[in-house]
Amino acid sequence: MRRERFLPFAFARHGLRLAVSELALDGKSLPLDEHEVIHLDDESWRELRLVGAVEVGDEALASLPPDERGRADQLAALWLVLRCDRTALRRGVPVGPGGAGTREFELTVPRAEVDGPFEVVPWLVRSRAGAPPPGYAASEGARLASGPRLYVYPHEPAPRAGDFLEVVYVRFSEDAVLRHQPWRLYQLETHGDTPVLRINADHESIVRVLDARGQTGLDARLREVFYDQISRGVWSLLFTGAVESLDSEGRTHRPWQQGVIRELLPHMFPETPKRERMHELVALREDESHLSLLAEKCDEALQRRLDAVKHMTRLIETTVGQR
Amino acid sequence: MNELRRLRASGRHLVTEELARGTVGRYDEAALSAHLAPAERQIALDGFDRALKTTLERFAPGDPQMDPELAMAVHQNLPLSRREAADPGVWRYLAVVRHPEAVRHRWEYRSFATMRSRFWQRGTRFDANAFSRWWWVAELTFEPGAPYALTRLALSNGALSTHLFTRQLAWHPPTLAACVRVLRDASGPEVERTMRIFSKMLSVRVPEAMSAEALEALARAAVSRDR
């Protein structure tokens, strides 16, 4: 995790908005499903091209003193910084002058320069030193504003839990066995060729949220958090079952077990080359003293994959907005 | 086998005190097949082996002046992309399997923990895998106009290379160049204090958005503030 500093002068941490409008691998356009995170196939590309725009709003320009804001185009500049930890890559790409408005950019990243996840961060900086009043940045290169960074993961999109699962709603009160466990929200069965997740339909208000279809509003935000809660438990159980079935060569008894492991491995060992990840997992599983480390890795992987922080934050923002 | 290979994570147990001390000179590579894998691309090692041997022969054991020469020899003779060089398996193969004598020639055995790190740990820290450090320092300091001039300067000052290559500011070529040009002849304590001040100065700036001249001026300001 990178540490954030509180700066000794005006700085708009969320003053910029970076939007990607086009993604192409080796000249071939790909659909964009998400705008803050991009997943790519690990092996099959040589050059990534991103086209998009960065928006500089009033909040960002408020980091300049009032008498300089009208000259932001001369005093500030907009940059993108590309970073990849595993290849020690730090590269700046100038986007344009820093005045209000939207600036388009085009970014090309050769595959040979990156390995593992990399990020693109928008920055508005002071391009010329000055003598502003106290509380404002004066030096060349000083930070004025930033915005949400774009993450690019060089592996395939995460399949939804449903790809490995059959999900059914059951009134536990009507089931001969489950009726004795009315407190249960769900029950997972992993014995067959496809695991079955039974969600207790007796909890009608929860089911209503889980079934909500909208993309905005309180129900959508609650749905994300509820799904995270259930997914966390279910994925942990699926993972434990899959790891139990692993042999020393990394093979599993059933295809779903292989699917679950393949899905979580990149999140468990993001610093390890793809071909080494299964070795690492088998080594951890085979040493009893490492079981807590295995559980920790699984927890890290799920936190990384489920994006619970984003979903909880959105829920808080939505509920605060409705107060 | 005269091609670059990778040592898998499963070969960690091969880094023993005996290997670090030289009681075991070198493992029989043919017996290690379970822990070895091909590199991502075929890269012949004949030239690399020759350049390494010639360079090692020019220096007495433990002489730190061999660092810049070895960095150049390793980088020139291993044409890897950064993506390929990010794989710790290739560096572990070179240090643990192919040329453990180079690690022992460069560093006298003082503690197993540090020596183990010099065989295994990826990165550019002073105690990282020796080949990884030599290659990556040369890569980060390579300037097309004057190849390896900056490499020589950076590695000729032990304190500078120690404090520089443990920081992510060394990933940005103009920032790295500014540090090396300003601190090339500085003493250990001066390097340590200046690097701390310079890092703090950069933490409120975006060095990627600064000119080489502005970065060098900032590094000089850090030296002045240190005094």
Short mmCIF file of C-alpha atoms in Angstrom, two decimals, chain A residues 2 5-9 42-43 79-93 111-116 123-126 139-143 271 273 275-276 279-280, chain B residues 6-10 34 37-40 81-89 92 122 136 140 168-173 175 200 202-211 214-215 218:
data_model
loop_
_atom_site.label_atom_id
_atom_site.label_comp_id
_atom_site.label_asym_id
_atom_site.label_seq_id
_atom_site.Cartn_x
_atom_site.Cartn_y
_atom_site.Cartn_z
CA ARG A 2 1.30 3.43 -0.93
CA ARG A 5 0.63 12.45 2.57
CA PHE A 6 -1.24 15.49 3.74
CA LEU A 7 0.35 18.33 1.85
CA PRO A 8 1.39 21.65 3.42
CA PHE A 9 -0.54 23.57 0.75
CA ASP A 42 -1.85 -12.28 -19.67
CA GLU A 43 -0.13 -13.64 -22.76
CA TRP A 79 0.18 14.83 -16.60
CA LEU A 80 -0.40 11.11 -16.46
CA VAL A 81 2.10 8.98 -14.57
CA LEU A 82 2.46 5.34 -15.48
CA ARG A 83 3.86 3.08 -12.74
CA CYS A 84 4.63 -0.60 -12.68
CA ASP A 85 6.26 -1.86 -9.48
CA ARG A 86 7.67 -5.10 -10.84
CA THR A 87 9.49 -3.44 -13.73
CA ALA A 88 10.50 -0.31 -11.79
CA LEU A 89 8.68 1.78 -14.35
CA ARG A 90 7.89 5.44 -13.68
CA ARG A 91 7.02 7.42 -16.77
CA GLY A 92 5.30 10.76 -17.14
CA VAL A 93 3.11 11.56 -20.13
CA ARG A 111 4.06 -5.36 -22.91
CA ALA A 112 7.85 -5.65 -22.58
CA GLU A 113 7.82 -2.70 -20.14
CA VAL A 114 5.27 -4.07 -17.66
CA ASP A 115 4.74 -7.19 -15.63
CA GLY A 116 1.95 -7.67 -13.15
CA TRP A 123 -1.80 14.79 -11.82
CA LEU A 124 -2.26 18.53 -12.07
CA VAL A 125 1.02 20.22 -11.16
CA ARG A 126 2.43 23.70 -11.00
CA SER A 139 7.40 25.35 -6.67
CA GLU A 140 7.70 23.89 -10.13
CA GLY A 141 6.32 20.34 -10.13
CA ALA A 142 4.29 20.86 -6.92
CA ARG A 143 1.12 18.81 -6.67
CA GLU A 271 4.11 -10.64 -7.16
CA PRO A 273 5.09 -15.11 -11.97
CA ARG A 275 3.70 -20.19 -13.79
CA GLU A 276 5.00 -20.24 -10.18
CA HIS A 279 3.87 -24.22 -6.79
CA GLU A 280 3.59 -21.60 -4.06
CA ARG B 6 14.83 -20.14 -14.34
CA LEU B 7 15.14 -21.55 -10.84
CA ARG B 8 11.68 -22.21 -9.46
CA ALA B 9 10.56 -21.14 -5.99
CA SER B 10 10.77 -24.82 -5.03
CA ALA B 34 12.80 -30.66 -10.98
CA ALA B 37 12.40 -24.34 -16.10
CA PRO B 38 13.16 -22.70 -19.45
CA ALA B 39 13.33 -18.91 -19.54
CA GLU B 40 10.53 -17.14 -21.39
CA SER B 81 13.25 -6.81 -21.54
CA ARG B 82 12.16 -5.34 -18.22
CA ARG B 83 9.26 -7.76 -18.20
CA GLU B 84 11.67 -10.70 -18.54
CA ALA B 85 14.01 -9.24 -15.94
CA ALA B 86 11.14 -8.92 -13.45
CA ASP B 87 11.14 -12.71 -13.12
CA PRO B 88 13.21 -13.56 -10.02
CA GLY B 89 13.68 -17.10 -11.33
CA ARG B 92 18.13 -17.14 -8.88
CA ARG B 122 15.00 -10.00 -6.03
CA TRP B 136 18.75 -3.62 -12.71
CA LEU B 140 18.04 2.09 -14.45
CA GLN B 168 11.53 4.23 -5.75
CA LEU B 169 12.80 7.61 -6.90
CA ALA B 170 15.58 5.62 -8.59
CA TRP B 171 12.96 4.27 -10.99
CA HIS B 172 12.62 7.68 -12.62
CA PRO B 173 15.69 8.24 -14.84
CA THR B 175 15.56 11.94 -10.80
CA LYS B 200 10.75 14.54 1.44
CA LEU B 202 9.77 15.05 -3.87
CA SER B 203 6.85 13.76 -1.84
CA VAL B 204 4.97 17.03 -2.43
CA ARG B 205 5.94 17.17 -6.10
CA VAL B 206 5.50 15.00 -9.20
CA PRO B 207 9.06 14.40 -10.45
CA GLU B 208 7.75 12.94 -13.72
CA ALA B 209 6.37 16.41 -14.48
CA MET B 210 9.67 18.19 -13.78
CA SER B 211 12.55 18.95 -16.12
CA ALA B 214 14.69 21.46 -12.12
CA LEU B 215 15.35 18.08 -10.52
CA LEU B 218 16.20 20.56 -6.25
#
